[in-house]
CSV table of C-alpha atoms in Angstrom, one decimal:
chain,number,residue,atom,x,y,z
S,1,MET,CA,-39.9,-65.8,54.4
S,2,SER,CA,-41.8,-65.7,51.1
S,3,PHE,CA,-40.7,-62.7,49.0
S,4,LEU,CA,-44.0,-61.2,47.8
S,5,ASN,CA,-44.9,-58.5,45.4
S,6,ALA,CA,-44.2,-55.3,47.3
S,7,THR,CA,-47.8,-54.1,47.0
S,8,THR,CA,-48.9,-57.0,49.2
S,9,ILE,CA,-46.7,-56.0,52.1
S,10,PRO,CA,-48.6,-55.1,55.3
S,11,SER,CA,-49.0,-51.4,55.5
S,12,PRO,CA,-47.3,-50.2,58.7
S,13,TYR,CA,-43.7,-50.7,57.6
S,14,TYR,CA,-44.6,-50.1,54.0
S,15,ASP,CA,-46.0,-46.6,54.8
S,16,ALA,CA,-43.1,-45.8,57.1
S,17,LEU,CA,-40.3,-46.7,54.7
S,18,TYR,CA,-41.8,-46.3,51.3
S,19,PRO,CA,-44.5,-43.6,51.3
S,20,ALA,CA,-45.9,-42.7,47.9
S,21,THR,CA,-43.7,-45.2,46.1
S,22,ASP,CA,-44.9,-46.5,42.7
S,23,PHE,CA,-44.1,-50.2,43.0
S,24,SER,CA,-45.3,-50.9,39.5
S,25,SER,CA,-42.3,-49.0,38.2
S,26,LEU,CA,-39.8,-51.1,40.2
S,27,THR,CA,-37.8,-54.0,38.8
S,28,TRP,CA,-38.3,-57.5,40.3
S,29,LEU,CA,-35.0,-57.2,42.3
S,30,GLU,CA,-36.0,-53.8,43.7
S,31,GLN,CA,-39.4,-55.2,44.8
S,32,GLN,CA,-37.5,-58.0,46.6
S,33,TRP,CA,-35.3,-55.4,48.2
S,34,VAL,CA,-38.4,-53.6,49.5
S,35,ALA,CA,-39.9,-56.9,50.7
S,36,TRP,CA,-36.8,-57.7,52.7
S,37,TYR,CA,-36.6,-54.4,54.5
S,38,VAL,CA,-40.4,-54.3,55.3
S,39,TRP,CA,-40.4,-58.0,56.4
S,40,ILE,CA,-37.5,-57.3,58.9
S,41,GLY,CA,-39.0,-54.0,59.9
S,42,ASN,CA,-35.8,-52.4,61.1
S,43,PRO,CA,-33.4,-51.1,58.5
S,44,ILE,CA,-30.3,-51.5,60.8
S,45,ILE,CA,-31.0,-55.1,61.4
S,46,ALA,CA,-32.1,-55.8,57.8
S,47,THR,CA,-28.9,-54.2,56.4
S,48,GLY,CA,-26.6,-55.9,58.9
S,49,LEU,CA,-28.1,-59.3,58.4
S,50,MET,CA,-28.2,-59.0,54.6
S,51,SER,CA,-24.6,-57.7,54.5
S,52,PHE,CA,-23.2,-60.5,56.7
S,53,LEU,CA,-25.1,-63.3,54.9
S,54,MET,CA,-24.0,-61.9,51.5
S,55,HIS,CA,-20.4,-61.9,52.6
S,56,GLU,CA,-20.5,-65.5,53.9
S,57,ILE,CA,-22.4,-66.9,50.9
S,58,VAL,CA,-20.1,-65.2,48.4
S,59,TYR,CA,-16.9,-66.0,50.3
S,60,PHE,CA,-17.5,-69.7,50.8
S,61,GLY,CA,-19.5,-70.0,47.6
S,62,ARG,CA,-16.6,-68.7,45.5
S,63,SER,CA,-14.1,-70.8,47.5
S,64,ILE,CA,-16.0,-74.1,46.8
S,65,PRO,CA,-15.0,-74.3,43.1
S,66,TRP,CA,-11.4,-73.9,44.0
S,67,ILE,CA,-11.7,-76.7,46.6
S,68,ILE,CA,-13.0,-78.9,43.8
S,69,ILE,CA,-10.3,-77.8,41.4
S,70,ASP,CA,-7.6,-78.6,44.0
S,71,ALA,CA,-9.1,-82.1,44.4
S,72,THR,CA,-9.1,-82.7,40.6
S,73,PRO,CA,-5.8,-83.8,39.1
S,74,PHE,CA,-6.8,-82.6,35.6
S,75,PHE,CA,-6.2,-79.0,36.7
S,76,ARG,CA,-2.6,-79.5,38.0
S,77,LYS,CA,-1.1,-78.4,34.7
S,78,TRP,CA,-2.4,-74.9,35.5
S,79,LYS,CA,-1.3,-75.0,39.2
S,80,LEU,CA,1.4,-72.4,39.8
S,81,GLN,CA,3.0,-74.6,42.5
S,82,ALA,CA,1.8,-78.0,41.5
S,83,ASN,CA,3.8,-79.8,44.2
S,84,LYS,CA,1.8,-78.1,46.9
S,85,ILE,CA,-1.9,-79.1,47.0
S,86,PRO,CA,-3.7,-78.2,50.2
S,87,THR,CA,-4.9,-81.1,52.3
S,88,ALA,CA,-8.4,-81.4,53.7
S,89,ALA,CA,-6.9,-80.8,57.2
S,90,GLU,CA,-5.2,-77.6,56.1
S,91,GLN,CA,-8.4,-76.4,54.5
S,92,TRP,CA,-10.5,-77.2,57.6
S,93,GLU,CA,-7.9,-75.4,59.8
S,94,CYS,CA,-8.1,-72.4,57.5
S,95,THR,CA,-11.9,-72.4,57.5
S,96,LYS,CA,-12.0,-72.3,61.3
S,97,GLN,CA,-9.6,-69.3,61.5
S,98,VAL,CA,-11.6,-67.5,58.7
S,99,LEU,CA,-14.9,-68.1,60.5
S,100,PHE,CA,-13.4,-66.8,63.8
S,101,SER,CA,-12.3,-63.6,62.1
S,102,HIS,CA,-15.7,-63.2,60.4
S,103,PHE,CA,-17.7,-63.5,63.6
S,104,THR,CA,-15.4,-61.6,65.9
S,105,ILE,CA,-14.2,-58.8,63.6
S,106,GLU,CA,-16.3,-58.5,60.5
S,107,LEU,CA,-19.8,-59.2,62.0
S,108,PRO,CA,-19.6,-56.3,64.5
S,109,LEU,CA,-18.2,-53.9,61.9
S,110,ILE,CA,-20.9,-55.0,59.4
S,111,TRP,CA,-23.6,-54.3,62.0
S,112,LEU,CA,-22.2,-50.8,62.6
S,113,PHE,CA,-22.1,-50.1,58.9
S,114,HIS,CA,-25.7,-49.1,58.4
S,115,PRO,CA,-25.9,-46.2,60.9
S,116,THR,CA,-22.4,-45.0,59.9
S,117,ALA,CA,-23.3,-45.1,56.2
S,118,GLU,CA,-26.7,-43.4,56.6
S,119,GLY,CA,-25.1,-40.8,58.8
S,120,LEU,CA,-22.7,-39.9,55.9
S,121,GLY,CA,-25.6,-39.8,53.4
S,122,MET,CA,-25.7,-43.2,51.9
S,123,SER,CA,-28.9,-44.6,50.5
S,124,THR,CA,-29.7,-48.1,52.0
S,125,TYR,CA,-33.3,-49.3,52.0
S,126,HIS,CA,-34.2,-46.8,49.3
S,127,VAL,CA,-35.5,-47.6,45.8
S,128,PRO,CA,-35.0,-47.4,42.8
S,129,PHE,CA,-31.4,-48.5,42.5
S,130,PRO,CA,-28.9,-46.4,40.6
S,131,SER,CA,-28.1,-47.2,37.0
S,132,LEU,CA,-25.2,-49.3,35.9
S,133,LYS,CA,-23.8,-46.1,34.3
S,134,THR,CA,-23.7,-44.5,37.7
S,135,MET,CA,-22.4,-47.6,39.6
S,136,ALA,CA,-19.5,-48.6,37.2
S,137,PRO,CA,-17.3,-45.6,37.7
S,138,GLN,CA,-17.9,-45.6,41.5
S,139,ILE,CA,-16.8,-49.3,41.7
S,140,PHE,CA,-13.7,-48.6,39.6
S,141,LEU,CA,-12.8,-45.8,42.0
S,142,PHE,CA,-13.2,-48.2,45.0
S,143,PHE,CA,-10.9,-50.7,43.2
S,144,VAL,CA,-8.2,-48.0,42.7
S,145,PHE,CA,-8.5,-46.7,46.3
S,146,GLU,CA,-8.4,-50.1,47.9
S,147,ASP,CA,-5.5,-51.2,45.7
S,148,PHE,CA,-3.3,-48.3,46.8
S,149,PHE,CA,-4.4,-48.6,50.4
S,150,HIS,CA,-3.6,-52.3,50.4
S,151,PHE,CA,-0.2,-51.6,48.7
S,152,LEU,CA,0.9,-49.3,51.5
S,153,ALA,CA,-0.7,-51.3,54.4
S,154,HIS,CA,0.6,-54.6,53.1
S,155,GLN,CA,4.2,-53.3,53.0
S,156,ALA,CA,3.8,-52.0,56.6
S,157,LEU,CA,2.6,-55.5,57.7
S,158,HIS,CA,5.9,-56.9,56.4
S,159,THR,CA,8.0,-55.0,58.9
S,160,GLY,CA,9.2,-56.1,62.3
S,161,VAL,CA,6.6,-56.4,65.0
S,162,LEU,CA,3.6,-56.1,62.6
S,163,TYR,CA,4.9,-59.1,60.6
S,164,LYS,CA,5.9,-61.3,63.5
S,165,HIS,CA,2.7,-60.8,65.5
S,166,ILE,CA,0.1,-60.2,62.9
S,167,HIS,CA,0.9,-60.8,59.2
S,168,LYS,CA,2.9,-64.0,59.7
S,169,ILE,CA,-0.3,-66.0,60.1
S,170,HIS,CA,-1.4,-65.2,56.5
S,171,HIS,CA,2.0,-66.3,55.2
S,172,LYS,CA,1.7,-69.8,56.7
S,173,TYR,CA,0.9,-71.0,53.2
S,174,SER,CA,3.7,-70.4,50.7
S,175,ALA,CA,1.3,-71.8,48.1
S,176,PRO,CA,-2.0,-70.2,48.9
S,177,PHE,CA,-5.5,-71.5,48.0
S,178,GLY,CA,-8.9,-69.9,47.6
S,179,LEU,CA,-10.1,-70.3,51.2
S,180,ALA,CA,-6.9,-68.6,52.5
S,181,ALA,CA,-7.8,-65.2,51.1
S,182,GLU,CA,-9.0,-64.1,54.5
S,183,TYR,CA,-6.9,-66.5,56.6
S,184,ALA,CA,-5.3,-63.9,58.8
S,185,HIS,CA,-4.9,-62.4,62.2
S,186,PRO,CA,-8.1,-60.5,63.3
S,187,ALA,CA,-6.0,-57.3,63.4
S,188,GLU,CA,-5.0,-57.8,59.8
S,189,VAL,CA,-8.6,-58.5,58.8
S,190,PHE,CA,-9.4,-55.1,60.4
S,191,ILE,CA,-6.5,-53.2,58.9
S,192,LEU,CA,-6.7,-54.4,55.3
S,193,GLY,CA,-10.5,-54.6,55.5
S,194,ALA,CA,-10.5,-50.8,56.2
S,195,GLY,CA,-9.3,-50.3,52.6
S,196,THR,CA,-12.4,-52.0,51.2
S,197,ILE,CA,-14.9,-50.0,53.2
S,198,LEU,CA,-13.1,-46.6,53.5
S,199,GLY,CA,-13.4,-45.9,49.8
S,200,PRO,CA,-17.2,-46.0,49.8
S,201,LEU,CA,-17.4,-44.1,53.1
S,202,LEU,CA,-15.1,-41.3,51.9
S,203,TYR,CA,-16.9,-41.2,48.5
S,204,VAL,CA,-20.4,-40.8,50.1
S,205,PHE,CA,-19.0,-38.2,52.6
S,206,PHE,CA,-17.9,-35.9,49.8
S,207,THR,CA,-20.6,-36.6,47.2
S,208,LYS,CA,-23.7,-37.7,49.1
S,209,ASN,CA,-24.4,-39.9,46.1
S,210,LEU,CA,-24.0,-43.6,46.8
S,211,HIS,CA,-26.4,-46.5,47.2
S,212,ILE,CA,-25.5,-49.5,49.3
S,213,ILE,CA,-26.4,-51.8,46.4
S,214,THR,CA,-23.3,-50.3,44.7
S,215,VAL,CA,-21.2,-51.1,47.8
S,216,TYR,CA,-22.6,-54.7,47.7
S,217,ALA,CA,-21.6,-55.0,44.0
S,218,TRP,CA,-18.1,-53.7,44.9
S,219,ILE,CA,-17.7,-56.1,47.8
S,220,VAL,CA,-18.8,-59.1,45.7
S,221,LEU,CA,-16.2,-58.2,43.1
S,222,ARG,CA,-13.5,-57.6,45.7
S,223,LEU,CA,-14.2,-61.0,47.3
S,224,PHE,CA,-14.0,-62.7,43.9
S,225,GLN,CA,-10.7,-60.8,43.3
S,226,ALA,CA,-9.2,-61.8,46.6
S,227,ILE,CA,-10.2,-65.5,46.5
S,228,ASP,CA,-9.1,-65.9,42.8
S,229,ALA,CA,-5.7,-64.2,43.6
S,230,HIS,CA,-5.1,-66.8,46.3
S,231,SER,CA,-6.4,-69.7,44.2
S,232,GLY,CA,-2.9,-70.7,43.0
S,233,TYR,CA,-4.0,-71.3,39.4
S,234,ASP,CA,-3.1,-69.5,36.2
S,235,PHE,CA,-5.4,-70.5,33.4
S,236,PRO,CA,-5.2,-69.2,29.8
S,237,TRP,CA,-8.4,-67.4,30.4
S,238,SER,CA,-7.3,-65.8,33.7
S,239,LEU,CA,-8.1,-62.1,33.7
S,240,HIS,CA,-4.4,-61.0,33.7
S,241,ASN,CA,-3.9,-62.7,30.4
S,242,ILE,CA,-6.7,-60.5,29.0
S,243,ILE,CA,-6.0,-57.3,31.0
S,244,PRO,CA,-2.2,-57.0,31.4
S,245,PHE,CA,-2.3,-54.7,34.4
S,246,TRP,CA,-4.6,-57.0,36.4
S,247,SER,CA,-2.7,-58.8,39.2
S,248,GLY,CA,-4.4,-62.1,39.5
S,249,ALA,CA,-3.1,-65.4,41.0
S,250,GLU,CA,0.1,-65.4,38.9
S,251,HIS,CA,1.2,-62.1,40.5
S,252,HIS,CA,0.1,-62.8,44.1
S,253,ASP,CA,1.3,-66.4,44.2
S,254,PHE,CA,4.8,-65.2,43.8
S,255,HIS,CA,4.4,-62.9,46.8
S,256,HIS,CA,3.6,-66.0,49.0
S,257,MET,CA,6.3,-68.0,47.4
S,258,ALA,CA,9.0,-65.4,47.6
S,259,PHE,CA,7.7,-63.4,50.7
S,260,THR,CA,8.8,-60.1,49.1
S,261,ASN,CA,7.4,-58.2,46.1
S,262,ASN,CA,3.9,-57.8,44.6
S,263,PHE,CA,2.2,-56.1,47.5
S,264,SER,CA,-0.8,-54.7,45.7
S,265,THR,CA,-4.2,-56.5,45.3
S,266,SER,CA,-6.0,-55.8,42.0
S,267,PHE,CA,-3.5,-53.9,39.8
S,268,ARG,CA,0.1,-54.3,39.0
S,269,TRP,CA,0.9,-50.6,38.5
S,270,TRP,CA,1.9,-49.6,42.0
S,271,ASP,CA,4.4,-52.4,42.3
S,272,ARG,CA,5.9,-51.5,38.9
S,273,ILE,CA,6.0,-47.7,39.7
S,274,PHE,CA,7.7,-48.2,43.1
S,275,GLY,CA,9.9,-51.1,42.0
S,276,THR,CA,8.4,-53.7,44.4
S,277,ASP,CA,8.1,-56.2,41.6
S,278,ASP,CA,11.8,-56.4,40.7
S,279,LYS,CA,12.4,-59.9,42.0
S,280,TYR,CA,9.2,-61.1,40.4
S,281,ARG,CA,10.2,-59.7,37.0
S,282,GLN,CA,13.7,-61.2,37.3
S,283,TYR,CA,12.1,-64.6,38.1
S,284,ARG,CA,9.8,-64.4,35.1
S,285,ALA,CA,12.8,-63.5,32.9
S,286,ARG,CA,14.8,-66.4,34.2
S,287,VAL,CA,11.9,-68.8,33.6
S,288,LYS,CA,11.4,-67.5,30.1
S,289,ALA,CA,15.1,-67.8,29.3
S,290,ALA,CA,15.4,-71.3,30.7
S,291,LYS,CA,12.4,-72.4,28.7
S,292,ASN,CA,13.8,-71.0,25.5
S,293,ALA,CA,17.1,-72.8,26.2
S,294,MET,CA,15.4,-76.1,26.9
S,295,LYS,CA,12.7,-76.0,24.3
S,296,ASN,CA,14.0,-79.3,22.9
S,297,ALA,CA,14.2,-80.9,26.3
S,298,SER,CA,11.6,-83.3,27.6
S,299,LYS,CA,8.6,-82.1,29.5
S,300,GLU,CA,9.9,-83.7,32.6
S,301,GLU,CA,13.3,-81.9,32.3
S,302,GLN,CA,11.5,-78.6,31.8
S,303,GLU,CA,9.4,-79.1,34.9
S,304,LYS,CA,12.5,-80.0,36.9
S,305,MET,CA,14.2,-76.8,35.7
S,306,GLU,CA,11.2,-74.7,36.6
S,307,GLN,CA,10.9,-76.3,40.0
S,308,LYS,CA,14.6,-75.6,40.7
S,309,LEU,CA,14.0,-71.9,40.0
S,310,LYS,CA,10.9,-71.9,42.3
S,311,ASP,CA,13.0,-73.6,45.1
S,312,GLU,CA,15.6,-70.9,44.7
S,313,VAL,CA,13.0,-68.1,45.0
S,314,GLU,CA,11.4,-69.8,48.0
S,315,ALA,CA,14.8,-70.2,49.7
S,316,GLU,CA,15.4,-66.4,49.3
S,317,GLY,CA,11.9,-65.8,50.7
S,318,ILE,CA,12.7,-67.9,53.8
S,319,ARG,CA,15.7,-65.7,54.5
S,320,ALA,CA,13.8,-62.5,53.8
S,321,GLU,CA,11.0,-63.6,56.2
S,322,ALA,CA,13.5,-64.4,58.9
S,323,GLU,CA,15.0,-61.0,58.6
S,324,ALA,CA,11.6,-59.4,58.7
S,325,GLU,CA,10.8,-61.0,62.0
S,326,GLY,CA,14.3,-60.7,63.4
S,327,SER,CA,15.0,-64.4,63.8
S,328,ALA,CA,17.5,-66.9,62.4
S,329,PRO,CA,16.8,-68.2,58.9
S,330,LYS,CA,14.7,-71.4,58.8
S,331,THR,CA,15.7,-74.4,56.8
S,332,VAL,CA,12.2,-75.7,56.3
S,333,LYS,CA,9.2,-73.8,55.0
S,334,VAL,CA,5.7,-75.1,56.0
S,335,GLN,CA,3.4,-75.0,53.1
């Protein structure tokens, strides 16, 4: 398809979708938006196809840099669990499971999104787009809603049957990597994915003031957040080092290593308020104290000390996981 100036679009769909629209007042992006919907000719198909393609391109596009980083020894000094680098076989296995969930769970839901959203009053093919001043607070509200939803649902998935038969798949990797952000049982993809889309749907139900371009911006940011949180790297420029209440990889990596604690996604405040970061804070305090006590030791000795503390935390996590699924504690943890 060649994206043309909207004024060159054949008239039948142009007149049906955009009567009396002044295209000269639209931005280049808005004109491409119009061109897409008119070229497809069916808003439901156009929205479904664009939504799914956007999700796949962003998810795998954002994961590729982390694959490259994992394959580059230079970055190991920022790896949170440097002794656990995902192999090509593990990443391929992860990719297959992710694609299975995307096509069996996310694709049908994405295709149903347009009629549901329009039924609730959301603008989809419409132009012009809302201003950044309008979009920014809406996206922030979606972040807050999803974070609390995930905090509650994630804890539920750590109990009994839900963990053993659903969430256990996601915890296969005690040292996560970017691609593993959506490595999960299809039921988990549905449950936790609900938090991402329910915020916008509830918002438009009550306000009748939401454009799907805002939802797209939110989903792109949410995908970046999820993939980066599973990356396993903590750089000096990582967002949590700039915004203290942001979770990031340093926060979520502990959850995979220790099995317990740190259930939220984007922000740290719910775990702090409800005390579900106590083991994490104790671990950080032990690491800090040990580093202070060994500041004159060699780098190798400091790394051994930190690895010993990580091994202790992971051993506790193995016991906690066994209790959650009602089985005998394991002695070996598969990365």
